[in-house]
PDB file of C-alpha atoms and ligand atoms in Angstrom:
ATOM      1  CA  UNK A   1     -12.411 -19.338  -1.297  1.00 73.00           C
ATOM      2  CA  UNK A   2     -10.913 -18.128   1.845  1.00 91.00           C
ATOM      3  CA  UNK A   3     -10.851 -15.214   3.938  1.00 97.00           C
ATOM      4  CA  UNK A   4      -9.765 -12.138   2.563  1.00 98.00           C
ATOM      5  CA  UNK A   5      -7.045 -10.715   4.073  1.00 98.00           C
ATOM      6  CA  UNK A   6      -6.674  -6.386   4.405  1.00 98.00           C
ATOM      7  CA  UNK A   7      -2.362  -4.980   3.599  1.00 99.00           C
ATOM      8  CA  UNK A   8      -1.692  -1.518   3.281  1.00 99.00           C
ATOM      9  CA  UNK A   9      -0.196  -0.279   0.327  1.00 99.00           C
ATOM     10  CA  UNK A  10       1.917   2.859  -0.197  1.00 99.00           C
ATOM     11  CA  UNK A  11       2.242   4.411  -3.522  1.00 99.00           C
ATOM     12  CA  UNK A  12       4.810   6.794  -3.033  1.00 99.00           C
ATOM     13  CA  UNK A  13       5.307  10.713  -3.882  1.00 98.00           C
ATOM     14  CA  UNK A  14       7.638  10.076  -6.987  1.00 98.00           C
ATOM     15  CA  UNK A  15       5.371   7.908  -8.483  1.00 98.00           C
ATOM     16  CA  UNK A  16       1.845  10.013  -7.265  1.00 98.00           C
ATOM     17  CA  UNK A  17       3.575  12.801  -9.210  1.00 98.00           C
ATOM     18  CA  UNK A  18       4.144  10.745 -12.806  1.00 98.00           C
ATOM     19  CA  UNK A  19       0.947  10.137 -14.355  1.00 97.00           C
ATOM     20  CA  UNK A  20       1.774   7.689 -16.654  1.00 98.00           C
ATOM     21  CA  UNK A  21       3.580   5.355 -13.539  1.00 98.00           C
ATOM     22  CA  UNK A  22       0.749   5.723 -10.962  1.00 98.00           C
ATOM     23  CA  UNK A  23      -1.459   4.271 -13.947  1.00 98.00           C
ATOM     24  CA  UNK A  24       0.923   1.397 -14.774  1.00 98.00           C
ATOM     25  CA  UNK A  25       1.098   0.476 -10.902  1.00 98.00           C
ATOM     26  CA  UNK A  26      -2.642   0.901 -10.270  1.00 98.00           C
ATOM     27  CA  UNK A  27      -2.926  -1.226 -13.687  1.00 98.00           C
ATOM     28  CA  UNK A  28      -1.102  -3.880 -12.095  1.00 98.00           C
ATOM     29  CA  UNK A  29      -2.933  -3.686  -8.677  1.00 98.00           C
ATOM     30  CA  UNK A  30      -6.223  -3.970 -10.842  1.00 98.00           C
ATOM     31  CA  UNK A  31      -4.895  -7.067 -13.106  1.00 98.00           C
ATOM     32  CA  UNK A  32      -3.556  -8.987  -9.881  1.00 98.00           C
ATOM     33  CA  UNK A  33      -7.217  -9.428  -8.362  1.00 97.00           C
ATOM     34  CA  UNK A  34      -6.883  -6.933  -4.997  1.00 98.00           C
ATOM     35  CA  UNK A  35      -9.892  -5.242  -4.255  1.00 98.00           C
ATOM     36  CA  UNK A  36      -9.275  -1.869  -2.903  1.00 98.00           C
ATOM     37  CA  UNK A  37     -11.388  -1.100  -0.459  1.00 98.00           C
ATOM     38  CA  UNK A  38     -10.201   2.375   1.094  1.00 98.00           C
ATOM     39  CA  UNK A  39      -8.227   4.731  -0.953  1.00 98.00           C
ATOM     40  CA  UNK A  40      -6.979   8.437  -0.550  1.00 98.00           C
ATOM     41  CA  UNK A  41      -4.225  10.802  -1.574  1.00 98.00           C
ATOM     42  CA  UNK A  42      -2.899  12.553   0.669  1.00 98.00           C
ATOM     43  CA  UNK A  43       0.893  14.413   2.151  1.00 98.00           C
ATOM     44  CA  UNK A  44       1.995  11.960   5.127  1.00 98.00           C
ATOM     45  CA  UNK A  45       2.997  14.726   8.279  1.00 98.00           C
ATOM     46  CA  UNK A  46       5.962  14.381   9.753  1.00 98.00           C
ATOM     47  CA  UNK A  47       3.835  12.826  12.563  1.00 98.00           C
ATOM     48  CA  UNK A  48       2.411   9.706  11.029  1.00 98.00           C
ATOM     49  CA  UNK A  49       5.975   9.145   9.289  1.00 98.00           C
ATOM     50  CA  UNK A  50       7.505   9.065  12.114  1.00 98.00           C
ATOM     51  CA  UNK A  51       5.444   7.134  13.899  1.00 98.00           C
ATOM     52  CA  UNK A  52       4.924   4.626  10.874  1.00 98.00           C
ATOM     53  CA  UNK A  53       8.799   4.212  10.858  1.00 98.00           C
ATOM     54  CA  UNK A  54       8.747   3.324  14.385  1.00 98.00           C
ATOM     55  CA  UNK A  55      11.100   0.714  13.759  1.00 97.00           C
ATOM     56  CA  UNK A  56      13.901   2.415  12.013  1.00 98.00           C
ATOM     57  CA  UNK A  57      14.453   4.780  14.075  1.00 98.00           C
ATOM     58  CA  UNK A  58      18.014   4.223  14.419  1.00 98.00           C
ATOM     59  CA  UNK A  59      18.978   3.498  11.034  1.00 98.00           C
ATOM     60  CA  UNK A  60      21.377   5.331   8.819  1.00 98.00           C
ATOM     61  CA  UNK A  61      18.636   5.813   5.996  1.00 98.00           C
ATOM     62  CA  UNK A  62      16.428   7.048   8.411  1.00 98.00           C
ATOM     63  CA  UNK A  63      16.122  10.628   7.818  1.00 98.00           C
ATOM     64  CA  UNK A  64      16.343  10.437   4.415  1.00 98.00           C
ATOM     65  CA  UNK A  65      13.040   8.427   4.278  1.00 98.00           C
ATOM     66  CA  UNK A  66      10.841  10.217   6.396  1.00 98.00           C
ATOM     67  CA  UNK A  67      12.116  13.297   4.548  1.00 98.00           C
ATOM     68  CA  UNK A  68      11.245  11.732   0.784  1.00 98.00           C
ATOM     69  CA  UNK A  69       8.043  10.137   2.537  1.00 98.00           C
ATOM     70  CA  UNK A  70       6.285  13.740   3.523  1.00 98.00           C
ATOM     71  CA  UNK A  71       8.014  15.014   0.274  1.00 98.00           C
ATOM     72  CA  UNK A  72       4.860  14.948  -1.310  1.00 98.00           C
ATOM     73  CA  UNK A  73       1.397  13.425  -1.944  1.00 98.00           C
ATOM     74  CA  UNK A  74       1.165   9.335  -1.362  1.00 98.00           C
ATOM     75  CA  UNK A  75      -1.765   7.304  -2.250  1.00 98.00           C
ATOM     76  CA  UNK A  76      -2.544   5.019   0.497  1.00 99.00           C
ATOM     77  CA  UNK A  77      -4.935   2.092  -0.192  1.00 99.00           C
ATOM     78  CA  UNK A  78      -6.370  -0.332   2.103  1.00 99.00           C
ATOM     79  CA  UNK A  79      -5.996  -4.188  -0.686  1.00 99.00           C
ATOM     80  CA  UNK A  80      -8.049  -7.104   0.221  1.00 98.00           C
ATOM     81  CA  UNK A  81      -7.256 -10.589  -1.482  1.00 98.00           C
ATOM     82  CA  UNK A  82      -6.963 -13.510  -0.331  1.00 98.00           C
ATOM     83  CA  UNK A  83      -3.379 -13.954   0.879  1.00 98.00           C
ATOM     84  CA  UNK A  84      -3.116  -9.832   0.193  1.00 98.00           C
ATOM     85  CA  UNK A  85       0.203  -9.285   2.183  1.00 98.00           C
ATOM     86  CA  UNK A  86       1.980 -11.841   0.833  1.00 98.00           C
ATOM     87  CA  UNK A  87       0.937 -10.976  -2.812  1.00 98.00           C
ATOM     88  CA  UNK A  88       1.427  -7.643  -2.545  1.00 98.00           C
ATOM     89  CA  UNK A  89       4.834  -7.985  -1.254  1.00 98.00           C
ATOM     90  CA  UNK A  90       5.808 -10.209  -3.739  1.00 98.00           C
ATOM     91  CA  UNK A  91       4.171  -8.164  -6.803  1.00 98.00           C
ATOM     92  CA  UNK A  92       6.164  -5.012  -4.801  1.00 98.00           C
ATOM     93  CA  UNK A  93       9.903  -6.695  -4.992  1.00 98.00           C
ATOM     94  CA  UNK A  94      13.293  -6.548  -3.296  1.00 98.00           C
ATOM     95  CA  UNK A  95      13.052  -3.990  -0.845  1.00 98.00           C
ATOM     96  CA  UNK A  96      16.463  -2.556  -2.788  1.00 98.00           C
ATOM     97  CA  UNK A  97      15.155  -0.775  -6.177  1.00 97.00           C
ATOM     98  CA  UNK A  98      19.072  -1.615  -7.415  1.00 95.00           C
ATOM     99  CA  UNK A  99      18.483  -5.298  -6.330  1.00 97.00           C
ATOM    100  CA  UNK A 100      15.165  -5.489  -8.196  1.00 98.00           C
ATOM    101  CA  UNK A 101      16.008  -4.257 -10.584  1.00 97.00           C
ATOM    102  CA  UNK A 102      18.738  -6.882 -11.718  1.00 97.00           C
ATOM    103  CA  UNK A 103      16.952  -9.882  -9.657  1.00 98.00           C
ATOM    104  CA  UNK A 104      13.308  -8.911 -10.039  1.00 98.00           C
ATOM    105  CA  UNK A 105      12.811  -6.402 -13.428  1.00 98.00           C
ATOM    106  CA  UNK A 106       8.986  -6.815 -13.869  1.00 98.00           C
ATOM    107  CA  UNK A 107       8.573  -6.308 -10.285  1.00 98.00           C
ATOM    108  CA  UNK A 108       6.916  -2.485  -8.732  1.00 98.00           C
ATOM    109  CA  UNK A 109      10.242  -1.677  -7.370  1.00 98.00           C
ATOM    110  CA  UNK A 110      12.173  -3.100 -10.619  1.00 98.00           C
ATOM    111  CA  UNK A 111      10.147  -1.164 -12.660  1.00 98.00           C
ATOM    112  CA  UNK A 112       9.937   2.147 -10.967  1.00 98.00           C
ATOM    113  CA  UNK A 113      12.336   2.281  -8.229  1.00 98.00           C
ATOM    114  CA  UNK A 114      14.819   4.620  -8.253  1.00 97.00           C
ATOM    115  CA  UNK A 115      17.102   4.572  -5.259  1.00 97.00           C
ATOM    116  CA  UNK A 116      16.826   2.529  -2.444  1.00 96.00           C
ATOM    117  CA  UNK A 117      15.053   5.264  -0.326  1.00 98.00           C
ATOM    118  CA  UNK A 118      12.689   6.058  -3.497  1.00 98.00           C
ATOM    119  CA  UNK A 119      11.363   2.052  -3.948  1.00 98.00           C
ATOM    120  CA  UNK A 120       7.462   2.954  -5.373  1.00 98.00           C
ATOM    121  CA  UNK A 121       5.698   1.206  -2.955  1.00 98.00           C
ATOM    122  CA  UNK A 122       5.251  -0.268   0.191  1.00 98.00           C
ATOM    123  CA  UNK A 123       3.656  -2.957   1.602  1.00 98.00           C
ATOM    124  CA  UNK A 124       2.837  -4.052   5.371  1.00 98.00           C
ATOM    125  CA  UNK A 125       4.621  -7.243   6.386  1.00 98.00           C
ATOM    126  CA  UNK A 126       2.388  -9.438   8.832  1.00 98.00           C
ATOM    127  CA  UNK A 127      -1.556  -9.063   9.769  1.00 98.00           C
ATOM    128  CA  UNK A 128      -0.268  -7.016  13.101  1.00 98.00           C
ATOM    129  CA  UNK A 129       1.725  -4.239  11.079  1.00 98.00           C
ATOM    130  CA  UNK A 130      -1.222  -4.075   8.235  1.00 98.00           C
ATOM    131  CA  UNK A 131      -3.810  -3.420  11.342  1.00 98.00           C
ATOM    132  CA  UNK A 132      -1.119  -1.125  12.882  1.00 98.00           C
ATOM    133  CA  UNK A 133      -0.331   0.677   9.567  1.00 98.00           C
ATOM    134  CA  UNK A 134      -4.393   0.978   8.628  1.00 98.00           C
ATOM    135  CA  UNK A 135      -5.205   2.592  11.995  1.00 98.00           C
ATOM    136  CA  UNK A 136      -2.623   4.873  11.442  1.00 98.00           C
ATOM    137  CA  UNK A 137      -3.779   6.311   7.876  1.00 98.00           C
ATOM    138  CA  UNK A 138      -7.381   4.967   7.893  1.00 98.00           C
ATOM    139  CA  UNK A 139      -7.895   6.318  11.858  1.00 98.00           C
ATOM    140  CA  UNK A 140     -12.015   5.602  11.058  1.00 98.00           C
ATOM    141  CA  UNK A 141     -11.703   2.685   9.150  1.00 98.00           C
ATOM    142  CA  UNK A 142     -12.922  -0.246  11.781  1.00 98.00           C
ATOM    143  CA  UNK A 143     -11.060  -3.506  10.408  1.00 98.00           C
ATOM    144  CA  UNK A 144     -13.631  -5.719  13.105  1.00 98.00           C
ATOM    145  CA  UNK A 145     -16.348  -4.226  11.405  1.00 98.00           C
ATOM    146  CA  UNK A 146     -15.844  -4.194   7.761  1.00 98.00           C
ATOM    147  CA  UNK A 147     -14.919  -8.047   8.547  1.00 98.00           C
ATOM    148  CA  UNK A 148     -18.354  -8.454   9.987  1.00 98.00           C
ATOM    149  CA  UNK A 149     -20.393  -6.164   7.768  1.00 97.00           C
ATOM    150  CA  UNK A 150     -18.833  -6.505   4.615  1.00 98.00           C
ATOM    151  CA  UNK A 151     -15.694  -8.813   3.833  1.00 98.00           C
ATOM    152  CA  UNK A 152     -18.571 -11.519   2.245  1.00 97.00           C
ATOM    153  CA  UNK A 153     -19.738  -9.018  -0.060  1.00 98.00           C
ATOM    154  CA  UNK A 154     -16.388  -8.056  -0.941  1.00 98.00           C
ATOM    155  CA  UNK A 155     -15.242 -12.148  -1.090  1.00 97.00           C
ATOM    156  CA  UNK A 156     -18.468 -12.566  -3.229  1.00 96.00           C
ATOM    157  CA  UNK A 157     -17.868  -9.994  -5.938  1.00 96.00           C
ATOM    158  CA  UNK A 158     -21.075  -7.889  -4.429  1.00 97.00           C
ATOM    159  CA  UNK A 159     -18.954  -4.725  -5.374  1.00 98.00           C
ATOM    160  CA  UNK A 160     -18.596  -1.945  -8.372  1.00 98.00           C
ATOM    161  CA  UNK A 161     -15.208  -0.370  -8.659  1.00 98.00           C
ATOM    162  CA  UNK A 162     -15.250   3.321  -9.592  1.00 97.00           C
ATOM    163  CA  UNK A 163     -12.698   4.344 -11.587  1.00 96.00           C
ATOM    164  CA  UNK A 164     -12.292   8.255 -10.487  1.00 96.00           C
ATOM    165  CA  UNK A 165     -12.014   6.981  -6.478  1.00 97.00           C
ATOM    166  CA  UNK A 166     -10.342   4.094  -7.070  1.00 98.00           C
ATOM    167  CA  UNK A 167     -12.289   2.134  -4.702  1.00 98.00           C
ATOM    168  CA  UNK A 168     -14.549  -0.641  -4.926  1.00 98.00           C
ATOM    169  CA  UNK A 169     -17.988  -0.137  -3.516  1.00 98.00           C
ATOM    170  CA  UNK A 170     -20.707  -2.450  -2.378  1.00 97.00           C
ATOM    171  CA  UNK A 171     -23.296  -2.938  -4.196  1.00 96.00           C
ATOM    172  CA  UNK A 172     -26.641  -1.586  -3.048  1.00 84.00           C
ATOM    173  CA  UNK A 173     -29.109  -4.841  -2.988  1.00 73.00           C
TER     174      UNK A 173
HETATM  175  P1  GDP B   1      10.092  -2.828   3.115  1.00 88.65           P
HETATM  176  O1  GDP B   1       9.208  -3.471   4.151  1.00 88.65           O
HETATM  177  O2  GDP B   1      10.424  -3.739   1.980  1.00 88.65           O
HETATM  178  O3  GDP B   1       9.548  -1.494   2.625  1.00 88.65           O
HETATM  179  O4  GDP B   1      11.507  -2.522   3.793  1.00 88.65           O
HETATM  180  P2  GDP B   1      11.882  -2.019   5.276  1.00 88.65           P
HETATM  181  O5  GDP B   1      10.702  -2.098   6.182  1.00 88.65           O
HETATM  182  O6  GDP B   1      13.133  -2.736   5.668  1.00 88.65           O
HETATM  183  O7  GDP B   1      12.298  -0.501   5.041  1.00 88.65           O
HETATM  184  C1  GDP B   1      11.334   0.531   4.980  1.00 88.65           C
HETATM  185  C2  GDP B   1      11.723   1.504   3.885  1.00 88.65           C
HETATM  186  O8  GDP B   1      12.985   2.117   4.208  1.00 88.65           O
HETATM  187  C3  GDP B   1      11.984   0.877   2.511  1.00 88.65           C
HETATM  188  O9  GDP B   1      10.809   0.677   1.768  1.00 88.65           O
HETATM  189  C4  GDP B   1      12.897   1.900   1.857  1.00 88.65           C
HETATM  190  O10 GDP B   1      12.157   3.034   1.387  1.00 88.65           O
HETATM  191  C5  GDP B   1      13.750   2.334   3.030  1.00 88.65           C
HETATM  192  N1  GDP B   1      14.991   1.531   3.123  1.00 88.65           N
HETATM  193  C6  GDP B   1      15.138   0.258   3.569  1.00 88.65           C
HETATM  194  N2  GDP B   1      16.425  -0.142   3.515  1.00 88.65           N
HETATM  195  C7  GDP B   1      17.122   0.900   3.022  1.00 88.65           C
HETATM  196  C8  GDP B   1      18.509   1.132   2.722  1.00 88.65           C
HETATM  197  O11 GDP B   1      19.369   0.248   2.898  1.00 88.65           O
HETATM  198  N3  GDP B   1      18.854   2.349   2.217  1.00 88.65           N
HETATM  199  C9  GDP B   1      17.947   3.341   2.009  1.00 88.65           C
HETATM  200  N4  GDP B   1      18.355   4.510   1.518  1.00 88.65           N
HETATM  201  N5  GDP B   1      16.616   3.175   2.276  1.00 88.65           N
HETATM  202  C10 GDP B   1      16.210   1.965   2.771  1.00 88.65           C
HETATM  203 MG1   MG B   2       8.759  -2.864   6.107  1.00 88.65          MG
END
């Protein structure tokens, strides 16, 4: 087995605020092998969306996402897996819920999308925007040094997964 790579993942407020959704997409984060290895639930400020939306800035949907995205509380998760950006991504969908929802049904945003602003999830796109997106949410979380001090004990199943965090923990030897 190789490396395990870190994404970001965004569950956002519509689904946070069904019950019976945020369990089916946590079920299916769970079932697909990610390890979570930061999690918290918080209200994104107006400050970190905009800064997370950097780059679309000048689009028309612009304001209308970094109004639904500080709508309400997210869960934000730092995934490890193997290729976890990739997977994630394709687990996630068509960035259009209407899209995935005739071209991908069983996919996040098939399942539980509901517009194309309101798309359940997101999911960083390279290593550089995961690292960039982390810092931003996870401002203490040091990506060098959870490679060196505990990406091997997360590769080698070391780890228990608590169930009210959702987080997996190392295991103390
Ligand atoms: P992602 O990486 O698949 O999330 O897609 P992008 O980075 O292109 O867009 C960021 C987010 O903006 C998406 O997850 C959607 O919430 C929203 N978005 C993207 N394209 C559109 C669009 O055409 N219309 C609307 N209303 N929202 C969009
Ligand atoms: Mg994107």
């Amino acid at each position: 087995m190789t490396i395990l790579e870190l994404t970001l993942a965004i569950i956002k407020p519509h689904i946070v605020k069904n019950p019976v959704f945020l369990d089916a997409v946590r079920n299916v984060i769970l079932n697909s092998d990610f390890k979570i290895v930061k999690s918290k639930r918080k209200r994104i400020s107006l400050d970190e969306a905009t800064h997370f939306y950097e780059e679309h800035k000048h689009k028309f949907f612009y304001n209308r996402l970094v109004t639904f995205m500080t709508s309400g509380p997210s869960d934000l998760y730092v995934l490890a897996k193997e290729n976890a950006i990739r997977d994630w991504r394709s687990l996630m969908g068509p960035t259009k819920s209407f899209k995935a929802q005739y071209e991908a049904p069983n996919t996040l945003r098939g399942r539980f999308g509901l517009s194309d602003t309101r798309n359940a999830t997101h999911g960083s796109d390279s290593p550089e925007s995961a690292r960039r997106e982390i810092q931003i949410f996870f401002p203490d979380f040091n990506v060098d040094e959870w490679y060196r001090t505990a990406e091997q004990k997360f590769r080698s199943n070391l780890i228990i997964f608590s169930k009210e965090e959702f987080i997996h923990k190392i295991v103390d030897t």
